Structure formats: C-alpha cells, structure tokens
PQR file with spaces between the fields and no chain letter, atoms N, CA, C, O and H, PARSE charges and radii, in Angstrom:
ATOM       1  N    UNK     1     130.255   69.722  124.536 -0.4000 1.5000
ATOM       2  CA   UNK     1     130.358   70.960  125.300 -0.0000 2.0000
ATOM       3  C    UNK     1     131.688   70.914  126.072  0.5500 1.7000
ATOM       4  O    UNK     1     132.021   69.897  126.679 -0.5500 1.4000
ATOM       5  N    UNK     2     132.433   72.006  126.045 -0.4000 1.5000
ATOM       6  CA   UNK     2     133.701   72.047  126.777 -0.0000 2.0000
ATOM       7  C    UNK     2     133.497   71.880  128.291  0.5500 1.7000
ATOM       8  O    UNK     2     132.472   72.282  128.842 -0.5500 1.4000
ATOM       9  H    UNK     2     132.162   72.833  125.552  0.4000 1.0000
ATOM      10  N    UNK     3     134.474   71.290  128.932 -0.4000 1.5000
ATOM      11  CA   UNK     3     134.381   71.030  130.362 -0.0000 2.0000
ATOM      12  C    UNK     3     134.153   72.306  131.153  0.5500 1.7000
ATOM      13  O    UNK     3     133.346   72.308  132.082 -0.5500 1.4000
ATOM      14  H    UNK     3     135.306   70.964  128.485  0.4000 1.0000
ATOM      15  N    UNK     4     134.836   73.389  130.818 -0.4000 1.5000
ATOM      16  CA   UNK     4     134.673   74.628  131.578 -0.0000 2.0000
ATOM      17  C    UNK     4     133.236   75.121  131.486  0.5500 1.7000
ATOM      18  O    UNK     4     132.714   75.666  132.459 -0.5500 1.4000
ATOM      19  H    UNK     4     135.492   73.388  130.063  0.4000 1.0000
ATOM      20  N    UNK     5     132.596   74.947  130.359 -0.4000 1.5000
ATOM      21  CA   UNK     5     131.192   75.359  130.205 -0.0000 2.0000
ATOM      22  C    UNK     5     130.303   74.530  131.130  0.5500 1.7000
ATOM      23  O    UNK     5     129.409   75.070  131.780 -0.5500 1.4000
ATOM      24  H    UNK     5     133.020   74.505  129.569  0.4000 1.0000
ATOM      25  N    UNK     6     130.544   73.226  131.190 -0.4000 1.5000
ATOM      26  CA   UNK     6     129.761   72.353  132.073 -0.0000 2.0000
ATOM      27  C    UNK     6     129.962   72.759  133.527  0.5500 1.7000
ATOM      28  O    UNK     6     129.013   72.772  134.310 -0.5500 1.4000
ATOM      29  H    UNK     6     131.271   72.787  130.662  0.4000 1.0000
ATOM      30  N    UNK     7     131.181   73.086  133.878 -0.4000 1.5000
ATOM      31  CA   UNK     7     131.474   73.500  135.254 -0.0000 2.0000
ATOM      32  C    UNK     7     130.775   74.814  135.585  0.5500 1.7000
ATOM      33  O    UNK     7     130.187   74.949  136.658 -0.5500 1.4000
ATOM      34  H    UNK     7     131.952   73.076  133.242  0.4000 1.0000
ATOM      35  N    UNK     8     130.836   75.780  134.674 -0.4000 1.5000
ATOM      36  CA   UNK     8     130.192   77.081  134.918 -0.0000 2.0000
ATOM      37  C    UNK     8     128.683   76.898  135.146  0.5500 1.7000
ATOM      38  O    UNK     8     128.110   77.542  136.025 -0.5500 1.4000
ATOM      39  H    UNK     8     131.314   75.670  133.803  0.4000 1.0000
ATOM      40  N    UNK     9     128.050   76.037  134.373 -0.4000 1.5000
ATOM      41  CA   UNK     9     126.635   75.748  134.547 -0.0000 2.0000
ATOM      42  C    UNK     9     126.401   75.102  135.910  0.5500 1.7000
ATOM      43  O    UNK     9     125.475   75.477  136.629 -0.5500 1.4000
ATOM      44  H    UNK     9     128.516   75.513  133.660  0.4000 1.0000
ATOM      45  N    UNK    10     127.232   74.140  136.257 -0.4000 1.5000
ATOM      46  CA   UNK    10     127.123   73.463  137.548 -0.0000 2.0000
ATOM      47  C    UNK    10     127.248   74.476  138.684  0.5500 1.7000
ATOM      48  O    UNK    10     126.462   74.444  139.631 -0.5500 1.4000
ATOM      49  H    UNK    10     127.984   73.835  135.672  0.4000 1.0000
ATOM      50  N    UNK    11     128.221   75.368  138.597 -0.4000 1.5000
ATOM      51  CA   UNK    11     128.428   76.364  139.654 -0.0000 2.0000
ATOM      52  C    UNK    11     127.196   77.241  139.825  0.5500 1.7000
ATOM      53  O    UNK    11     126.782   77.516  140.951 -0.5500 1.4000
ATOM      54  H    UNK    11     128.860   75.394  137.828  0.4000 1.0000
ATOM      55  N    UNK    12     126.615   77.678  138.727 -0.4000 1.5000
ATOM      56  CA   UNK    12     125.402   78.515  138.803 -0.0000 2.0000
ATOM      57  C    UNK    12     124.237   77.720  139.388  0.5500 1.7000
ATOM      58  O    UNK    12     123.533   78.202  140.275 -0.5500 1.4000
ATOM      59  H    UNK    12     126.952   77.454  137.813  0.4000 1.0000
ATOM      60  N    UNK    13     124.041   76.510  138.891 -0.4000 1.5000
ATOM      61  CA   UNK    13     122.918   75.683  139.366 -0.0000 2.0000
ATOM      62  C    UNK    13     122.994   75.417  140.870  0.5500 1.7000
ATOM      63  O    UNK    13     121.967   75.382  141.548 -0.5500 1.4000
ATOM      64  H    UNK    13     124.614   76.119  138.171  0.4000 1.0000
ATOM      65  N    UNK    14     124.188   75.232  141.381 -0.4000 1.5000
ATOM      66  CA   UNK    14     124.369   74.823  142.772 -0.0000 2.0000
ATOM      67  C    UNK    14     124.846   75.950  143.685  0.5500 1.7000
ATOM      68  O    UNK    14     125.089   75.748  144.874 -0.5500 1.4000
ATOM      69  H    UNK    14     125.022   75.260  140.830  0.4000 1.0000
ATOM      70  N    UNK    15     124.972   77.138  143.102 -0.4000 1.5000
ATOM      71  CA   UNK    15     125.428   78.315  143.880 -0.0000 2.0000
ATOM      72  C    UNK    15     126.685   77.978  144.665  0.5500 1.7000
ATOM      73  O    UNK    15     126.802   78.312  145.844 -0.5500 1.4000
ATOM      74  H    UNK    15     124.774   77.302  142.135  0.4000 1.0000
ATOM      75  N    UNK    16     127.616   77.319  144.009 -0.4000 1.5000
ATOM      76  CA   UNK    16     128.849   76.885  144.637 -0.0000 2.0000
ATOM      77  C    UNK    16     129.994   77.801  144.210  0.5500 1.7000
ATOM      78  O    UNK    16     130.143   78.078  143.020 -0.5500 1.4000
ATOM      79  H    UNK    16     127.522   77.048  143.051  0.4000 1.0000
ATOM      80  N    UNK    17     130.796   78.270  145.144 -0.4000 1.5000
ATOM      81  CA   UNK    17     131.975   79.047  144.781 -0.0000 2.0000
ATOM      82  C    UNK    17     132.965   78.201  143.977  0.5500 1.7000
ATOM      83  O    UNK    17     133.119   77.006  144.233 -0.5500 1.4000
ATOM      84  H    UNK    17     130.675   78.045  146.111  0.4000 1.0000
ATOM      85  N    UNK    18     133.622   78.815  143.022 -0.4000 1.5000
ATOM      86  CA   UNK    18     134.539   78.065  142.158 -0.0000 2.0000
ATOM      87  C    UNK    18     135.710   77.485  142.933  0.5500 1.7000
ATOM      88  O    UNK    18     136.236   76.438  142.556 -0.5500 1.4000
ATOM      89  H    UNK    18     133.497   79.786  142.815  0.4000 1.0000
ATOM      90  N    UNK    19     136.130   78.142  144.009 -0.4000 1.5000
ATOM      91  CA   UNK    19     137.239   77.588  144.801 -0.0000 2.0000
ATOM      92  C    UNK    19     136.817   76.316  145.541  0.5500 1.7000
ATOM      93  O    UNK    19     137.595   75.370  145.658 -0.5500 1.4000
ATOM      94  H    UNK    19     135.702   78.992  144.316  0.4000 1.0000
ATOM      95  N    UNK    20     135.592   76.305  146.031 -0.4000 1.5000
ATOM      96  CA   UNK    20     135.064   75.102  146.707 -0.0000 2.0000
ATOM      97  C    UNK    20     134.967   73.952  145.714  0.5500 1.7000
ATOM      98  O    UNK    20     135.323   72.816  146.030 -0.5500 1.4000
ATOM      99  H    UNK    20     134.960   77.074  145.936  0.4000 1.0000
ATOM     100  N    UNK    21     134.484   74.252  144.515 -0.4000 1.5000
ATOM     101  CA   UNK    21     134.375   73.232  143.493 -0.0000 2.0000
ATOM     102  C    UNK    21     135.738   72.594  143.213  0.5500 1.7000
ATOM     103  O    UNK    21     135.854   71.370  143.154 -0.5500 1.4000
ATOM     104  H    UNK    21     134.195   75.174  144.258  0.4000 1.0000
ATOM     105  N    UNK    22     136.740   73.406  143.046 -0.4000 1.5000
ATOM     106  CA   UNK    22     138.083   72.891  142.776 -0.0000 2.0000
ATOM     107  C    UNK    22     138.609   72.042  143.910  0.5500 1.7000
ATOM     108  O    UNK    22     139.193   70.983  143.683 -0.5500 1.4000
ATOM     109  H    UNK    22     136.646   74.400  143.094  0.4000 1.0000
ATOM     110  N    UNK    23     138.403   72.509  145.144 -0.4000 1.5000
ATOM     111  CA   UNK    23     138.856   71.726  146.313 -0.0000 2.0000
ATOM     112  C    UNK    23     138.174   70.380  146.376  0.5500 1.7000
ATOM     113  O    UNK    23     138.826   69.356  146.580 -0.5500 1.4000
ATOM     114  H    UNK    23     137.928   73.370  145.328  0.4000 1.0000
ATOM     115  N    UNK    24     136.855   70.377  146.201 -0.4000 1.5000
ATOM     116  CA   UNK    24     136.091   69.127  146.341 -0.0000 2.0000
ATOM     117  C    UNK    24     136.314   68.168  145.176  0.5500 1.7000
ATOM     118  O    UNK    24     136.358   66.954  145.378 -0.5500 1.4000
ATOM     119  H    UNK    24     136.326   71.209  146.036  0.4000 1.0000
ATOM     120  N    UNK    25     136.453   68.685  143.982 -0.4000 1.5000
ATOM     121  CA   UNK    25     136.528   67.799  142.816 -0.0000 2.0000
ATOM     122  C    UNK    25     137.937   67.289  142.523  0.5500 1.7000
ATOM     123  O    UNK    25     138.107   66.120  142.179 -0.5500 1.4000
ATOM     124  H    UNK    25     136.417   69.670  143.817  0.4000 1.0000
ATOM     125  N    UNK    26     138.951   68.151  142.654 -0.4000 1.5000
ATOM     126  CA   UNK    26     140.314   67.749  142.301 -0.0000 2.0000
ATOM     127  C    UNK    26     141.358   68.208  143.316  0.5500 1.7000
ATOM     128  O    UNK    26     142.558   68.148  143.047 -0.5500 1.4000
ATOM     129  H    UNK    26     138.813   69.101  142.933  0.4000 1.0000
ATOM     130  N    UNK    27     140.901   68.664  144.481 -0.4000 1.5000
ATOM     131  CA   UNK    27     141.808   69.121  145.542 -0.0000 2.0000
ATOM     132  C    UNK    27     142.719   70.260  145.099  0.5500 1.7000
ATOM     133  O    UNK    27     143.879   70.345  145.500 -0.5500 1.4000
ATOM     134  H    UNK    27     139.927   68.713  144.699  0.4000 1.0000
ATOM     135  N    UNK    28     142.167   71.127  144.268 -0.4000 1.5000
ATOM     136  CA   UNK    28     142.923   72.291  143.771 -0.0000 2.0000
ATOM     137  C    UNK    28     141.986   73.481  143.726  0.5500 1.7000
ATOM     138  O    UNK    28     141.195   73.593  142.789 -0.5500 1.4000
ATOM     139  H    UNK    28     141.224   71.059  143.942  0.4000 1.0000
ATOM     140  N    UNK    29     142.046   74.388  144.718 -0.4000 1.5000
ATOM     141  CA   UNK    29     141.126   75.503  144.747 -0.0000 2.0000
ATOM     142  C    UNK    29     141.257   76.459  143.552  0.5500 1.7000
ATOM     143  O    UNK    29     140.349   77.248  143.293 -0.5500 1.4000
ATOM     144  H    UNK    29     142.689   74.296  145.478  0.4000 1.0000
ATOM     145  N    UNK    30     142.366   76.394  142.832 -0.4000 1.5000
ATOM     146  CA   UNK    30     142.558   77.271  141.661 -0.0000 2.0000
ATOM     147  C    UNK    30     142.176   76.593  140.346  0.5500 1.7000
ATOM     148  O    UNK    30     142.352   77.175  139.276 -0.5500 1.4000
ATOM     149  H    UNK    30     143.104   75.753  143.042  0.4000 1.0000
ATOM     150  N    UNK    31     141.661   75.381  140.416 -0.4000 1.5000
ATOM     151  CA   UNK    31     141.372   74.606  139.214 -0.0000 2.0000
ATOM     152  C    UNK    31     140.487   75.345  138.213  0.5500 1.7000
ATOM     153  O    UNK    31     140.816   75.415  137.029 -0.5500 1.4000
ATOM     154  H    UNK    31     141.518   74.908  141.285  0.4000 1.0000
ATOM     155  N    UNK    32     139.372   75.894  138.676 -0.4000 1.5000
ATOM     156  CA   UNK    32     138.441   76.571  137.772 -0.0000 2.0000
ATOM     157  C    UNK    32     139.086   77.827  137.185  0.5500 1.7000
ATOM     158  O    UNK    32     138.936   78.105  135.995 -0.5500 1.4000
ATOM     159  H    UNK    32     139.104   75.838  139.638  0.4000 1.0000
ATOM     160  N    UNK    33     139.789   78.570  138.003 -0.4000 1.5000
ATOM     161  CA   UNK    33     140.476   79.765  137.499 -0.0000 2.0000
ATOM     162  C    UNK    33     141.485   79.385  136.415  0.5500 1.7000
ATOM     163  O    UNK    33     141.589   80.055  135.388 -0.5500 1.4000
ATOM     164  H    UNK    33     139.911   78.344  138.970  0.4000 1.0000
ATOM     165  N    UNK    34     142.217   78.312  136.655 -0.4000 1.5000
ATOM     166  CA   UNK    34     143.176   77.842  135.655 -0.0000 2.0000
ATOM     167  C    UNK    34     142.484   77.449  134.357  0.5500 1.7000
ATOM     168  O    UNK    34     142.983   77.757  133.275 -0.5500 1.4000
ATOM     169  H    UNK    34     142.132   77.767  137.489  0.4000 1.0000
ATOM     170  N    UNK    35     141.340   76.773  134.450 -0.4000 1.5000
ATOM     171  CA   UNK    35     140.578   76.432  133.249 -0.0000 2.0000
ATOM     172  C    UNK    35     140.113   77.683  132.513  0.5500 1.7000
ATOM     173  O    UNK    35     140.166   77.749  131.285 -0.5500 1.4000
ATOM     174  H    UNK    35     140.934   76.523  135.329  0.4000 1.0000
ATOM     175  N    UNK    36     139.659   78.670  133.274 -0.4000 1.5000
ATOM     176  CA   UNK    36     139.216   79.935  132.670 -0.0000 2.0000
ATOM     177  C    UNK    36     140.368   80.620  131.940  0.5500 1.7000
ATOM     178  O    UNK    36     140.152   81.361  130.982 -0.5500 1.4000
ATOM     179  H    UNK    36     139.616   78.617  134.271  0.4000 1.0000
ATOM     180  N    UNK    37     141.584   80.368  132.397 -0.4000 1.5000
ATOM     181  CA   UNK    37     142.772   80.974  131.776 -0.0000 2.0000
ATOM     182  C    UNK    37     143.423   80.090  130.723  0.5500 1.7000
ATOM     183  O    UNK    37     144.535   80.367  130.274 -0.5500 1.4000
ATOM     184  H    UNK    37     141.760   79.766  133.176  0.4000 1.0000
ATOM     185  N    UNK    38     142.734   79.028  130.331 -0.4000 1.5000
ATOM     186  CA   UNK    38     143.208   78.216  129.215 -0.0000 2.0000
ATOM     187  C    UNK    38     143.802   76.858  129.545  0.5500 1.7000
ATOM     188  O    UNK    38     144.217   76.140  128.636 -0.5500 1.4000
ATOM     189  H    UNK    38     141.830   78.803  130.696  0.4000 1.0000
ATOM     190  N    UNK    39     143.854   76.484  130.813 -0.4000 1.5000
ATOM     191  CA   UNK    39     144.378   75.160  131.173 -0.0000 2.0000
ATOM     192  C    UNK    39     143.535   74.077  130.529  0.5500 1.7000
ATOM     193  O    UNK    39     142.308   74.164  130.503 -0.5500 1.4000
ATOM     194  H    UNK    39     143.516   77.067  131.552  0.4000 1.0000
ATOM     195  N    UNK    40     144.194   73.066  130.013 -0.4000 1.5000
ATOM     196  CA   UNK    40     143.502   71.934  129.404 -0.0000 2.0000
ATOM     197  C    UNK    40     143.753   70.684  130.260  0.5500 1.7000
ATOM     198  O    UNK    40     144.862   70.148  130.265 -0.5500 1.4000
ATOM     199  H    UNK    40     145.192   72.995  130.033  0.4000 1.0000
ATOM     200  N    UNK    41     142.732   70.225  130.977 -0.4000 1.5000
ATOM     201  CA   UNK    41     142.929   69.049  131.835 -0.0000 2.0000
ATOM     202  C    UNK    41     143.054   67.776  130.998  0.5500 1.7000
ATOM     203  O    UNK    41     142.544   67.690  129.881 -0.5500 1.4000
ATOM     204  H    UNK    41     141.832   70.659  130.973  0.4000 1.0000
ATOM     205  N    UNK    42     143.738   66.805  131.563 -0.4000 1.5000
ATOM     206  CA   UNK    42     143.865   65.512  130.925 -0.0000 2.0000
ATOM     207  C    UNK    42     142.559   64.726  131.041  0.5500 1.7000
ATOM     208  O    UNK    42     141.613   65.150  131.705 -0.5500 1.4000
ATOM     209  H    UNK    42     144.153   66.875  132.470  0.4000 1.0000
ATOM     210  N    UNK    43     142.536   63.592  130.390 -0.4000 1.5000
ATOM     211  CA   UNK    43     141.319   62.757  130.395 -0.0000 2.0000
ATOM     212  C    UNK    43     140.952   62.286  131.794  0.5500 1.7000
ATOM     213  O    UNK    43     139.774   62.268  132.152 -0.5500 1.4000
ATOM     214  H    UNK    43     143.305   63.248  129.851  0.4000 1.0000
ATOM     215  N    UNK    44     141.935   61.908  132.582 -0.4000 1.5000
ATOM     216  CA   UNK    44     141.644   61.391  133.931 -0.0000 2.0000
ATOM     217  C    UNK    44     141.037   62.500  134.803  0.5500 1.7000
ATOM     218  O    UNK    44     140.074   62.259  135.530 -0.5500 1.4000
ATOM     219  H    UNK    44     142.892   61.922  132.291  0.4000 1.0000
ATOM     220  N    UNK    45     141.590   63.696  134.733 -0.4000 1.5000
ATOM     221  CA   UNK    45     141.045   64.802  135.529 -0.0000 2.0000
ATOM     222  C    UNK    45     139.662   65.176  135.036  0.5500 1.7000
ATOM     223  O    UNK    45     138.760   65.417  135.839 -0.5500 1.4000
ATOM     224  H    UNK    45     142.373   63.892  134.142  0.4000 1.0000
ATOM     225  N    UNK    46     139.483   65.227  133.724 -0.4000 1.5000
ATOM     226  CA   UNK    46     138.166   65.544  133.173 -0.0000 2.0000
ATOM     227  C    UNK    46     137.116   64.543  133.638  0.5500 1.7000
ATOM     228  O    UNK    46     136.001   64.921  133.998 -0.5500 1.4000
ATOM     229  H    UNK    46     140.216   65.031  133.071  0.4000 1.0000
ATOM     230  N    UNK    47     137.476   63.285  133.627 -0.4000 1.5000
ATOM     231  CA   UNK    47     136.562   62.223  134.063 -0.0000 2.0000
ATOM     232  C    UNK    47     136.230   62.381  135.550  0.5500 1.7000
ATOM     233  O    UNK    47     135.081   62.231  135.966 -0.5500 1.4000
ATOM     234  H    UNK    47     138.382   62.979  133.334  0.4000 1.0000
ATOM     235  N    UNK    48     137.256   62.685  136.332 -0.4000 1.5000
ATOM     236  CA   UNK    48     137.053   62.876  137.771 -0.0000 2.0000
ATOM     237  C    UNK    48     136.085   64.016  138.043  0.5500 1.7000
ATOM     238  O    UNK    48     135.220   63.907  138.911 -0.5500 1.4000
ATOM     239  H    UNK    48     138.189   62.807  135.994  0.4000 1.0000
ATOM     240  N    UNK    49     136.229   65.111  137.301 -0.4000 1.5000
ATOM     241  CA   UNK    49     135.349   66.267  137.462 -0.0000 2.0000
ATOM     242  C    UNK    49     133.927   65.917  137.026  0.5500 1.7000
ATOM     243  O    UNK    49     132.967   66.268  137.712 -0.5500 1.4000
ATOM     244  H    UNK    49     136.932   65.200  136.596  0.4000 1.0000
ATOM     245  N    UNK    50     133.784   65.237  135.904 -0.4000 1.5000
ATOM     246  CA   UNK    50     132.460   64.822  135.432 -0.0000 2.0000
ATOM     247  C    UNK    50     131.794   63.914  136.464  0.5500 1.7000
ATOM     248  O    UNK    50     130.609   64.070  136.758 -0.5500 1.4000
ATOM     249  H    UNK    50     134.564   64.951  135.346  0.4000 1.0000
ATOM     250  N    UNK    51     132.545   62.980  137.007 -0.4000 1.5000
ATOM     251  CA   UNK    51     132.009   62.067  138.025 -0.0000 2.0000
ATOM     252  C    UNK    51     131.579   62.844  139.276  0.5500 1.7000
ATOM     253  O    UNK    51     130.517   62.582  139.839 -0.5500 1.4000
ATOM     254  H    UNK    51     133.508   62.853  136.769  0.4000 1.0000
ATOM     255  N    UNK    52     132.410   63.797  139.702 -0.4000 1.5000
ATOM     256  CA   UNK    52     132.070   64.613  140.861 -0.0000 2.0000
ATOM     257  C    UNK    52     130.747   65.328  140.656  0.5500 1.7000
ATOM     258  O    UNK    52     129.885   65.303  141.535 -0.5500 1.4000
ATOM     259  H    UNK    52     133.273   64.010  139.244  0.4000 1.0000
ATOM     260  N    UNK    53     130.573   65.974  139.486 -0.4000 1.5000
ATOM     261  CA   UNK    53     129.340   66.724  139.233 -0.0000 2.0000
ATOM     262  C    UNK    53     128.127   65.787  139.194  0.5500 1.7000
ATOM     263  O    UNK    53     127.058   66.132  139.697 -0.5500 1.4000
ATOM     264  H    UNK    53     131.273   65.994  138.772  0.4000 1.0000
ATOM     265  N    UNK    54     128.289   64.639  138.616 -0.4000 1.5000
ATOM     266  CA   UNK    54     127.198   63.670  138.535 -0.0000 2.0000
ATOM     267  C    UNK    54     126.793   63.185  139.919  0.5500 1.7000
ATOM     268  O    UNK    54     125.605   63.143  140.241 -0.5500 1.4000
ATOM     269  H    UNK    54     129.157   64.358  138.207  0.4000 1.0000
ATOM     270  N    UNK    55     127.763   62.824  140.731 -0.4000 1.5000
ATOM     271  CA   UNK    55     127.478   62.343  142.083 -0.0000 2.0000
ATOM     272  C    UNK    55     126.857   63.454  142.932  0.5500 1.7000
ATOM     273  O    UNK    55     125.914   63.212  143.686 -0.5500 1.4000
ATOM     274  H    UNK    55     128.728   62.859  140.470  0.4000 1.0000
ATOM     275  N    UNK    56     127.388   64.668  142.808 -0.4000 1.5000
ATOM     276  CA   UNK    56     126.848   65.805  143.569 -0.0000 2.0000
ATOM     277  C    UNK    56     125.375   66.014  143.234  0.5500 1.7000
ATOM     278  O    UNK    56     124.549   66.213  144.125 -0.5500 1.4000
ATOM     279  H    UNK    56     128.154   64.864  142.196  0.4000 1.0000
ATOM     280  N    UNK    57     125.054   65.968  141.939 -0.4000 1.5000
ATOM     281  CA   UNK    57     123.664   66.174  141.512 -0.0000 2.0000
ATOM     282  C    UNK    57     122.759   65.078  142.065  0.5500 1.7000
ATOM     283  O    UNK    57     121.644   65.352  142.509 -0.5500 1.4000
ATOM     284  H    UNK    57     125.725   65.806  141.216  0.4000 1.0000
ATOM     285  N    UNK    58     123.239   63.848  142.036 -0.4000 1.5000
ATOM     286  CA   UNK    58     122.448   62.734  142.587 -0.0000 2.0000
ATOM     287  C    UNK    58     122.220   62.929  144.088  0.5500 1.7000
ATOM     288  O    UNK    58     121.105   62.759  144.580 -0.5500 1.4000
ATOM     289  H    UNK    58     124.145   63.626  141.676  0.4000 1.0000
ATOM     290  N    UNK    59     123.272   63.281  144.799 -0.4000 1.5000
ATOM     291  CA   UNK    59     123.185   63.417  146.257 -0.0000 2.0000
ATOM     292  C    UNK    59     122.409   64.632  146.707  0.5500 1.7000
ATOM     293  O    UNK    59     121.831   64.627  147.793 -0.5500 1.4000
ATOM     294  H    UNK    59     124.178   63.419  144.399  0.4000 1.0000
ATOM     295  N    UNK    60     122.384   65.682  145.888 -0.4000 1.5000
ATOM     296  CA   UNK    60     121.748   66.932  146.279 -0.0000 2.0000
ATOM     297  C    UNK    60     120.477   67.243  145.484  0.5500 1.7000
ATOM     298  O    UNK    60     119.927   68.340  145.586 -0.5500 1.4000
ATOM     299  H    UNK    60     122.854   65.686  145.006  0.4000 1.0000
ATOM     300  N    UNK    61     120.027   66.299  144.713 -0.4000 1.5000
ATOM     301  CA   UNK    61     118.765   66.461  143.990 -0.0000 2.0000
ATOM     302  C    UNK    61     118.743   67.578  142.980  0.5500 1.7000
ATOM     303  O    UNK    61     117.695   68.167  142.713 -0.5500 1.4000
ATOM     304  H    UNK    61     120.474   65.408  144.630  0.4000 1.0000
ATOM     305  N    UNK    62     119.895   67.871  142.419 -0.4000 1.5000
ATOM     306  CA   UNK    62     119.946   68.960  141.413 -0.0000 2.0000
ATOM     307  C    UNK    62     119.705   68.420  140.030  0.5500 1.7000
ATOM     308  O    UNK    62     119.710   69.179  139.061 -0.5500 1.4000
ATOM     309  H    UNK    62     120.746   67.393  142.635  0.4000 1.0000
C-alpha cells in the first residue's frame, strides 16, 4: 500500500489534521500536501513516518 494511502487512513482514524501530522512526524507541516501532489519520500523519511504512526497508535490505543 502506498505511504500516502496509509497516512490518509491514519488521519481519518485519529481525526488528526494533515498539517499536525506533518509537523509531528517529519517537522514539515506541508508534508502530506506535498505527498498528495506527487512527492516521493526517500526510504529514511518513509520509515520515520511509519514509525511515527506505529508509536502513535500504541500510545493512543488506536
């Protein structure tokens, strides 16, 4: 599944604004918008985002 799809699901599940997600996960409030517009993150950024979502779910019981 593409990373942007995973993020969109995460945003809906957690009712989190996309700008907050970008700030918290990669310190870039435009990150999700850039992905929606075709940005392709590198492996390190993708891993960081995946780790963020996993930790958030563990900490928030999602």
